[in-house]
PDB file of C-alpha atoms in Angstrom:
ATOM      1  CA  MET U  25       0.730  73.615  85.490  1.00 90.00           C
ATOM      2  CA  HIS U  26       3.547  75.021  87.623  1.00 94.00           C
ATOM      3  CA  VAL U  27       3.633  78.792  88.187  1.00 96.00           C
ATOM      4  CA  LEU U  28       6.614  80.567  89.726  1.00 97.00           C
ATOM      5  CA  ILE U  29       5.855  83.969  91.264  1.00 97.00           C
ATOM      6  CA  LEU U  30       8.808  86.214  92.002  1.00 97.00           C
ATOM      7  CA  GLY U  31       7.187  88.055  94.873  1.00 93.00           C
ATOM      8  CA  GLY U  32       7.579  89.946  98.090  1.00 87.00           C
ATOM      9  CA  THR U  33       4.951  92.560  97.246  1.00 89.00           C
ATOM     10  CA  THR U  34       1.299  93.092  98.106  1.00 90.00           C
ATOM     11  CA  GLU U  35       0.371  92.285  94.514  1.00 93.00           C
ATOM     12  CA  ALA U  36       2.293  89.004  94.606  1.00 95.00           C
ATOM     13  CA  ARG U  37       0.514  87.924  97.797  1.00 93.00           C
ATOM     14  CA  ARG U  38      -2.856  88.860  96.324  1.00 94.00           C
ATOM     15  CA  LEU U  39      -2.159  86.823  93.189  1.00 95.00           C
ATOM     16  CA  ALA U  40      -1.095  83.836  95.303  1.00 94.00           C
ATOM     17  CA  GLU U  41      -4.324  84.170  97.290  1.00 93.00           C
ATOM     18  CA  LEU U  42      -6.399  84.227  94.106  1.00 93.00           C
ATOM     19  CA  LEU U  43      -4.675  81.102  92.836  1.00 91.00           C
ATOM     20  CA  ALA U  44      -5.024  79.319  96.191  1.00 89.00           C
ATOM     21  CA  ALA U  45      -8.742  80.100  96.297  1.00 86.00           C
ATOM     22  CA  ASP U  46      -9.396  77.576  93.524  1.00 74.00           C
ATOM     23  CA  PRO U  47      -7.697  74.306  94.501  1.00 65.00           C
ATOM     24  CA  ALA U  48      -9.626  72.516  91.749  1.00 54.00           C
ATOM     25  CA  SER U  49      -7.577  74.403  89.139  1.00 67.00           C
ATOM     26  CA  GLY U  50      -4.698  71.972  89.580  1.00 75.00           C
ATOM     27  CA  LEU U  51      -2.150  74.776  89.563  1.00 84.00           C
ATOM     28  CA  ARG U  52       1.051  74.344  91.511  1.00 90.00           C
ATOM     29  CA  VAL U  53       2.270  77.731  92.759  1.00 93.00           C
ATOM     30  CA  THR U  54       5.751  78.452  94.056  1.00 95.00           C
ATOM     31  CA  ASN U  55       6.369  81.854  95.603  1.00 95.00           C
ATOM     32  CA  SER U  56       9.962  83.079  95.606  1.00 95.00           C
ATOM     33  CA  LEU U  57      11.072  85.698  98.151  1.00 92.00           C
ATOM     34  CA  ALA U  58      14.445  87.434  98.040  1.00 83.00           C
ATOM     35  CA  GLY U  59      14.943  87.106 101.805  1.00 69.00           C
ATOM     36  CA  ARG U  60      15.870  90.751 102.427  1.00 66.00           C
ATOM     37  CA  VAL U  61      13.188  91.208 105.112  1.00 64.00           C
ATOM     38  CA  ALA U  62      13.679  89.386 108.403  1.00 61.00           C
ATOM     39  CA  ALA U  63      10.003  88.485 108.921  1.00 64.00           C
ATOM     40  CA  PRO U  64       8.194  88.617 105.569  1.00 71.00           C
ATOM     41  CA  ARG U  65       4.467  88.161 105.181  1.00 76.00           C
ATOM     42  CA  LEU U  66       4.253  84.711 103.667  1.00 82.00           C
ATOM     43  CA  PRO U  67       1.786  84.060 100.836  1.00 89.00           C
ATOM     44  CA  PRO U  68      -0.187  80.828 100.461  1.00 86.00           C
ATOM     45  CA  GLY U  69       1.401  78.033  98.503  1.00 84.00           C
ATOM     46  CA  GLU U  70       4.970  76.767  98.358  1.00 90.00           C
ATOM     47  CA  VAL U  71       7.574  79.337  99.411  1.00 93.00           C
ATOM     48  CA  ARG U  72      11.287  79.444  98.641  1.00 93.00           C
ATOM     49  CA  VAL U  73      13.584  82.113 100.057  1.00 91.00           C
ATOM     50  CA  GLY U  74      16.838  83.334  98.533  1.00 89.00           C
ATOM     51  CA  GLY U  75      18.369  84.070  95.164  1.00 90.00           C
ATOM     52  CA  PHE U  76      18.779  81.785  92.169  1.00 95.00           C
ATOM     53  CA  GLY U  77      22.342  82.661  91.209  1.00 94.00           C
ATOM     54  CA  GLY U  78      21.602  85.129  88.441  1.00 95.00           C
ATOM     55  CA  ALA U  79      19.814  84.622  85.143  1.00 97.00           C
ATOM     56  CA  ASP U  80      21.545  81.322  84.386  1.00 97.00           C
ATOM     57  CA  GLY U  81      20.657  79.935  87.809  1.00 97.00           C
ATOM     58  CA  LEU U  82      17.032  80.972  87.414  1.00 98.00           C
ATOM     59  CA  ALA U  83      16.848  79.432  83.935  1.00 98.00           C
ATOM     60  CA  ALA U  84      18.211  76.165  85.340  1.00 98.00           C
ATOM     61  CA  TRP U  85      15.645  76.275  88.169  1.00 97.00           C
ATOM     62  CA  LEU U  86      12.815  76.839  85.694  1.00 98.00           C
ATOM     63  CA  ARG U  87      13.878  73.800  83.709  1.00 97.00           C
ATOM     64  CA  GLU U  88      14.579  71.556  86.708  1.00 97.00           C
ATOM     65  CA  HIS U  89      11.223  72.304  88.330  1.00 97.00           C
ATOM     66  CA  GLU U  90       9.260  72.257  85.066  1.00 97.00           C
ATOM     67  CA  VAL U  91       7.866  75.749  85.421  1.00 97.00           C
ATOM     68  CA  ASP U  92       5.186  76.567  82.849  1.00 95.00           C
ATOM     69  CA  ALA U  93       4.728  80.286  83.559  1.00 96.00           C
ATOM     70  CA  LEU U  94       6.841  82.931  85.317  1.00 97.00           C
ATOM     71  CA  ILE U  95       5.358  86.046  86.904  1.00 97.00           C
ATOM     72  CA  ASP U  96       7.670  88.840  87.987  1.00 97.00           C
ATOM     73  CA  ALA U  97       5.719  90.523  90.790  1.00 96.00           C
ATOM     74  CA  THR U  98       8.763  91.950  92.545  1.00 95.00           C
ATOM     75  CA  HIS U  99       9.106  95.503  93.843  1.00 91.00           C
ATOM     76  CA  PRO U 100       9.246  98.128  91.061  1.00 91.00           C
ATOM     77  CA  PHE U 101      12.819  98.912  92.139  1.00 90.00           C
ATOM     78  CA  ALA U 102      14.049  95.316  92.076  1.00 86.00           C
ATOM     79  CA  GLY U 103      15.630  95.948  88.691  1.00 77.00           C
ATOM     80  CA  THR U 104      18.291  93.236  88.747  1.00 91.00           C
ATOM     81  CA  ILE U 105      15.903  90.333  89.321  1.00 93.00           C
ATOM     82  CA  SER U 106      13.544  91.671  86.658  1.00 95.00           C
ATOM     83  CA  PHE U 107      16.260  91.661  84.004  1.00 96.00           C
ATOM     84  CA  ASN U 108      17.449  88.246  85.194  1.00 96.00           C
ATOM     85  CA  ALA U 109      13.876  86.985  84.917  1.00 97.00           C
ATOM     86  CA  ALA U 110      13.608  88.230  81.336  1.00 97.00           C
ATOM     87  CA  ARG U 111      16.863  86.537  80.339  1.00 97.00           C
ATOM     88  CA  ALA U 112      16.005  83.312  82.161  1.00 98.00           C
ATOM     89  CA  ALA U 113      12.507  83.110  80.683  1.00 98.00           C
ATOM     90  CA  ALA U 114      13.883  83.564  77.179  1.00 97.00           C
ATOM     91  CA  THR U 115      16.582  80.929  77.772  1.00 98.00           C
ATOM     92  CA  ALA U 116      14.186  78.377  79.266  1.00 98.00           C
ATOM     93  CA  HIS U 117      11.359  79.228  76.844  1.00 97.00           C
ATOM     94  CA  VAL U 118       8.928  80.005  79.653  1.00 97.00           C
ATOM     95  CA  PRO U 119       6.269  82.712  79.161  1.00 97.00           C
ATOM     96  CA  LEU U 120       6.864  85.739  81.386  1.00 98.00           C
ATOM     97  CA  LEU U 121       4.533  88.424  82.707  1.00 98.00           C
ATOM     98  CA  ALA U 122       5.446  91.450  84.831  1.00 97.00           C
ATOM     99  CA  LEU U 123       2.933  92.504  87.497  1.00 97.00           C
ATOM    100  CA  ARG U 124       3.620  96.147  88.381  1.00 95.00           C
ATOM    101  CA  ARG U 125       1.474  98.557  90.364  1.00 92.00           C
ATOM    102  CA  PRO U 126       1.157 101.913  88.541  1.00 93.00           C
ATOM    103  CA  GLY U 127       3.521 104.675  89.554  1.00 94.00           C
ATOM    104  CA  TRP U 128       2.395 107.814  91.355  1.00 95.00           C
ATOM    105  CA  VAL U 129       1.338 110.898  89.419  1.00 95.00           C
ATOM    106  CA  PRO U 130       1.687 114.428  90.858  1.00 95.00           C
ATOM    107  CA  VAL U 131      -1.480 116.460  91.363  1.00 95.00           C
ATOM    108  CA  ALA U 132      -2.178 120.130  91.919  1.00 96.00           C
ATOM    109  CA  GLY U 133      -0.294 121.421  94.959  1.00 96.00           C
ATOM    110  CA  ASP U 134       2.523 118.867  94.808  1.00 97.00           C
ATOM    111  CA  ASP U 135       6.112 120.150  94.864  1.00 98.00           C
ATOM    112  CA  TRP U 136       8.004 117.237  93.368  1.00 98.00           C
ATOM    113  CA  ARG U 137      11.619 117.044  92.201  1.00 97.00           C
ATOM    114  CA  GLU U 138      12.409 113.902  90.222  1.00 97.00           C
ATOM    115  CA  ALA U 139      15.718 112.054  90.370  1.00 98.00           C
ATOM    116  CA  ASP U 140      17.065 109.096  88.441  1.00 96.00           C
ATOM    117  CA  SER U 141      18.945 107.612  91.414  1.00 96.00           C
ATOM    118  CA  LEU U 142      19.423 107.864  95.164  1.00 97.00           C
ATOM    119  CA  GLU U 143      22.715 109.636  94.510  1.00 97.00           C
ATOM    120  CA  GLU U 144      20.962 112.311  92.461  1.00 98.00           C
ATOM    121  CA  ALA U 145      18.296 112.638  95.176  1.00 98.00           C
ATOM    122  CA  ALA U 146      21.056 113.201  97.749  1.00 98.00           C
ATOM    123  CA  ARG U 147      22.568 115.975  95.633  1.00 97.00           C
ATOM    124  CA  LEU U 148      19.217 117.790  95.548  1.00 98.00           C
ATOM    125  CA  LEU U 149      18.622 117.775  99.300  1.00 97.00           C
ATOM    126  CA  PRO U 150      20.888 120.602 100.586  1.00 96.00           C
ATOM    127  CA  GLY U 151      18.941 123.122  98.536  1.00 94.00           C
ATOM    128  CA  LEU U 152      15.544 121.896  99.685  1.00 97.00           C
ATOM    129  CA  GLY U 153      15.592 121.389 103.453  1.00 96.00           C
ATOM    130  CA  ARG U 154      17.457 120.432 106.609  1.00 97.00           C
ATOM    131  CA  ARG U 155      15.203 117.780 108.170  1.00 98.00           C
ATOM    132  CA  VAL U 156      14.650 114.878 105.818  1.00 98.00           C
ATOM    133  CA  PHE U 157      12.039 112.134 105.963  1.00 98.00           C
ATOM    134  CA  LEU U 158      13.791 109.340 104.050  1.00 97.00           C
ATOM    135  CA  THR U 159      11.381 106.592 102.987  1.00 94.00           C
ATOM    136  CA  THR U 160      13.527 104.687 100.500  1.00 93.00           C
ATOM    137  CA  GLY U 161      14.118 101.696 102.790  1.00 87.00           C
ATOM    138  CA  ARG U 162      17.272 100.522 104.535  1.00 87.00           C
ATOM    139  CA  MET U 163      19.165  99.707 101.335  1.00 85.00           C
ATOM    140  CA  GLY U 164      21.060 102.509  99.659  1.00 89.00           C
ATOM    141  CA  LEU U 165      21.550 104.773 102.679  1.00 96.00           C
ATOM    142  CA  ALA U 166      25.205 105.106 101.712  1.00 96.00           C
ATOM    143  CA  ALA U 167      24.114 107.632  99.083  1.00 97.00           C
ATOM    144  CA  PHE U 168      23.206 110.035 101.913  1.00 98.00           C
ATOM    145  CA  ALA U 169      26.099 109.259 104.277  1.00 97.00           C
ATOM    146  CA  ASP U 170      28.099 112.375 103.365  1.00 96.00           C
ATOM    147  CA  LEU U 171      25.272 114.804 104.159  1.00 97.00           C
ATOM    148  CA  THR U 172      26.559 115.595 107.631  1.00 96.00           C
ATOM    149  CA  ASP U 173      24.680 118.895 107.940  1.00 96.00           C
ATOM    150  CA  LEU U 174      21.236 117.338 107.443  1.00 98.00           C
ATOM    151  CA  TRP U 175      19.110 115.358 109.912  1.00 98.00           C
ATOM    152  CA  PHE U 176      17.320 112.238 108.674  1.00 98.00           C
ATOM    153  CA  LEU U 177      14.278 110.317 109.832  1.00 98.00           C
ATOM    154  CA  VAL U 178      14.703 106.910 108.186  1.00 97.00           C
ATOM    155  CA  ARG U 179      11.693 104.602 108.011  1.00 95.00           C
ATOM    156  CA  SER U 180      12.235 100.942 107.155  1.00 92.00           C
ATOM    157  CA  VAL U 181      10.942  97.488 108.022  1.00 88.00           C
ATOM    158  CA  ASP U 182      14.299  96.293 109.362  1.00 88.00           C
ATOM    159  CA  ALA U 183      17.104  98.243 111.017  1.00 92.00           C
ATOM    160  CA  PRO U 184      19.632  99.718 108.559  1.00 92.00           C
ATOM    161  CA  GLU U 185      23.345  99.005 108.677  1.00 90.00           C
ATOM    162  CA  PRO U 186      26.232 101.396 107.974  1.00 93.00           C
ATOM    163  CA  PRO U 187      27.162 103.340 105.993  1.00 95.00           C
ATOM    164  CA  HIS U 188      24.322 105.757 106.653  1.00 95.00           C
ATOM    165  CA  PRO U 189      23.874 109.455 107.543  1.00 95.00           C
ATOM    166  CA  PRO U 190      25.515 110.355 110.877  1.00 95.00           C
ATOM    167  CA  ARG U 191      22.549 112.414 112.109  1.00 97.00           C
ATOM    168  CA  MET U 192      19.756 109.910 111.843  1.00 96.00           C
ATOM    169  CA  GLU U 193      16.746 108.581 113.740  1.00 97.00           C
ATOM    170  CA  VAL U 194      15.334 105.215 112.676  1.00 96.00           C
ATOM    171  CA  LEU U 195      11.620 104.439 112.658  1.00 96.00           C
ATOM    172  CA  LEU U 196      10.915 100.714 112.236  1.00 94.00           C
ATOM    173  CA  ASP U 197       7.494 100.365 110.704  1.00 92.00           C
ATOM    174  CA  ARG U 198       5.647  98.619 107.909  1.00 87.00           C
ATOM    175  CA  GLY U 199       2.797 100.009 105.799  1.00 84.00           C
ATOM    176  CA  PRO U 200       0.024 100.587 105.093  1.00 90.00           C
ATOM    177  CA  PHE U 201       0.211 104.048 106.676  1.00 94.00           C
ATOM    178  CA  THR U 202      -2.647 106.410 107.434  1.00 96.00           C
ATOM    179  CA  LEU U 203      -2.959 110.031 106.389  1.00 97.00           C
ATOM    180  CA  ASP U 204      -3.419 111.199 109.984  1.00 98.00           C
ATOM    181  CA  GLY U 205      -0.341 109.264 111.012  1.00 97.00           C
ATOM    182  CA  GLU U 206       1.774 110.777 108.244  1.00 98.00           C
ATOM    183  CA  ARG U 207       0.554 114.292 109.056  1.00 98.00           C
ATOM    184  CA  GLU U 208       1.536 113.831 112.690  1.00 98.00           C
ATOM    185  CA  LEU U 209       4.900 112.365 111.764  1.00 98.00           C
ATOM    186  CA  LEU U 210       5.812 115.362 109.579  1.00 98.00           C
ATOM    187  CA  ARG U 211       4.650 117.766 112.275  1.00 98.00           C
ATOM    188  CA  ARG U 212       6.320 116.039 115.229  1.00 98.00           C
ATOM    189  CA  HIS U 213       9.692 115.700 113.525  1.00 98.00           C
ATOM    190  CA  ARG U 214       9.526 119.119 111.816  1.00 98.00           C
ATOM    191  CA  VAL U 215      10.201 117.513 108.442  1.00 98.00           C
ATOM    192  CA  ASP U 216      10.868 120.008 105.663  1.00 97.00           C
ATOM    193  CA  VAL U 217      11.676 117.627 102.778  1.00 98.00           C
ATOM    194  CA  VAL U 218      10.622 114.052 101.915  1.00 98.00           C
ATOM    195  CA  VAL U 219      12.531 111.526  99.812  1.00 98.00           C
ATOM    196  CA  THR U 220      10.738 108.539  98.341  1.00 97.00           C
ATOM    197  CA  LYS U 221      11.015 106.021  95.548  1.00 95.00           C
ATOM    198  CA  ASP U 222       8.132 105.909  93.079  1.00 96.00           C
ATOM    199  CA  SER U 223       6.891 102.610  94.469  1.00 91.00           C
ATOM    200  CA  GLY U 224       3.279 103.330  93.566  1.00 92.00           C
ATOM    201  CA  GLY U 225       0.273 101.815  95.284  1.00 86.00           C
ATOM    202  CA  ALA U 226      -1.876 103.017  98.155  1.00 86.00           C
ATOM    203  CA  ALA U 227      -0.015 101.571 101.163  1.00 83.00           C
ATOM    204  CA  THR U 228       2.614 104.310 101.363  1.00 86.00           C
ATOM    205  CA  ALA U 229       0.905 107.074  99.338  1.00 92.00           C
ATOM    206  CA  PRO U 230      -0.502 109.056 102.330  1.00 96.00           C
ATOM    207  CA  LYS U 231       2.923 110.644 102.910  1.00 97.00           C
ATOM    208  CA  LEU U 232       2.536 112.374  99.539  1.00 97.00           C
ATOM    209  CA  GLN U 233      -0.764 113.966 100.530  1.00 97.00           C
ATOM    210  CA  ALA U 234       0.607 114.920 103.939  1.00 98.00           C
ATOM    211  CA  ALA U 235       3.587 116.612 102.265  1.00 98.00           C
ATOM    212  CA  ARG U 236       1.275 118.395  99.828  1.00 98.00           C
ATOM    213  CA  GLU U 237      -0.873 119.750 102.653  1.00 98.00           C
ATOM    214  CA  ALA U 238       2.190 120.899 104.605  1.00 98.00           C
ATOM    215  CA  GLY U 239       3.862 122.522 101.596  1.00 97.00           C
ATOM    216  CA  VAL U 240       6.838 120.176 101.949  1.00 98.00           C
ATOM    217  CA  PRO U 241       8.848 119.368  98.787  1.00 98.00           C
ATOM    218  CA  VAL U 242       9.205 115.714  97.793  1.00 98.00           C
ATOM    219  CA  VAL U 243      12.150 114.203  95.951  1.00 98.00           C
ATOM    220  CA  VAL U 244      10.817 111.266  93.921  1.00 98.00           C
ATOM    221  CA  VAL U 245      13.264 108.678  92.593  1.00 97.00           C
ATOM    222  CA  ARG U 246      12.056 107.360  89.252  1.00 96.00           C
ATOM    223  CA  ARG U 247      11.590 103.595  88.965  1.00 93.00           C
ATOM    224  CA  PRO U 248      13.766 101.573  86.556  1.00 91.00           C
ATOM    225  CA  PRO U 249      12.149 100.395  83.322  1.00 90.00           C
ATOM    226  CA  VAL U 250      10.684  96.945  82.822  1.00 90.00           C
ATOM    227  CA  PRO U 251      12.876  94.909  80.430  1.00 93.00           C
ATOM    228  CA  GLY U 252      11.938  95.415  76.812  1.00 92.00           C
ATOM    229  CA  GLY U 253       9.487  92.981  75.272  1.00 93.00           C
ATOM    230  CA  VAL U 254       7.951  91.907  78.590  1.00 95.00           C
ATOM    231  CA  ARG U 255       4.189  92.288  78.883  1.00 96.00           C
ATOM    232  CA  VAL U 256       3.095  94.318  81.917  1.00 96.00           C
ATOM    233  CA  VAL U 257      -0.196  94.300  83.830  1.00 97.00           C
ATOM    234  CA  ALA U 258      -1.173  96.420  86.833  1.00 95.00           C
ATOM    235  CA  GLU U 259      -3.569  94.166  88.765  1.00 95.00           C
ATOM    236  CA  PRO U 260      -3.343  90.608  90.159  1.00 96.00           C
ATOM    237  CA  GLU U 261      -6.685  89.833  88.522  1.00 95.00           C
ATOM    238  CA  GLN U 262      -5.162  90.655  85.133  1.00 96.00           C
ATOM    239  CA  ALA U 263      -2.275  88.308  85.865  1.00 95.00           C
ATOM    240  CA  LEU U 264      -4.770  85.587  86.769  1.00 93.00           C
ATOM    241  CA  ARG U 265      -6.560  86.034  83.427  1.00 92.00           C
ATOM    242  CA  TRP U 266      -3.200  85.832  81.640  1.00 94.00           C
ATOM    243  CA  LEU U 267      -2.492  82.531  83.389  1.00 91.00           C
ATOM    244  CA  VAL U 268      -5.875  81.119  82.432  1.00 86.00           C
ATOM    245  CA  THR U 269      -5.013  81.556  78.746  1.00 83.00           C
ATOM    246  CA  ARG U 270      -1.847  79.503  79.268  1.00 76.00           C
ATOM    247  CA  THR U 271      -3.186  76.432  80.997  1.00 64.00           C
ATOM    248  CA  SER U 272      -2.430  74.378  77.883  1.00 49.00           C
ATOM    249  CA  PHE U 273       1.272  75.305  77.820  1.00 41.00           C
ATOM    250  CA  PRO U 274       3.539  72.247  77.956  1.00 40.00           C
ATOM    251  CA  ALA U 275       5.998  71.964  80.810  1.00 39.00           C
ATOM    252  CA  ALA U 276       9.264  73.837  80.292  1.00 38.00           C
ATOM    253  CA  GLY U 277      12.319  71.825  79.363  1.00 35.00           C
TER     254      GLY U 277
END
């Protein structure tokens, strides 16, 4: 049985580790990474890097490589590949599962403002603060490029490229982050508003608690929906159980 994991996330690596832990299963696992990070953490198993050429290209790859099951374990904001995966799986008649960590939920003391896009988040900022901790990654900074009166601390794994805000300091770092570290970061940079995508998970959640404690408002960009009709699970172990029930699937093609 050949399993293709569309990965690049902690959950995708964990699933690949679970599958690699049982070599007697006979599973062949291919991990696909988009290639947007210069030095990604590679999972066990076969690894391919780069796109497929849209839904049609992915469907052709599924057929050519006789993939029996497709797991979309990409980032919650990787909307394009998720919709391409749904179309490709339907075209190639390959069962598809989405592995998505749950989104964050506000608790007492949080001051959250939700936005449907980075552009909407940018429009909210002038009324909320002057020193922005921007944790949405290096992609999409163009949405904030016109906010010349605000100062931005931008945290990302790789250095961003223009267009981006003119008053900006870049912090190259990769989670998980600690609560003490996030508290110190907000204090040292005098941050008075945080912008984040609703990525979910524990690795980057401490910034939310640090903002809550400091009374700092947080603009949360809502995640895009999973394509309709696609089953979703929250844990790699659930994805593993789903695969077990499909070990008798014939090869695609």
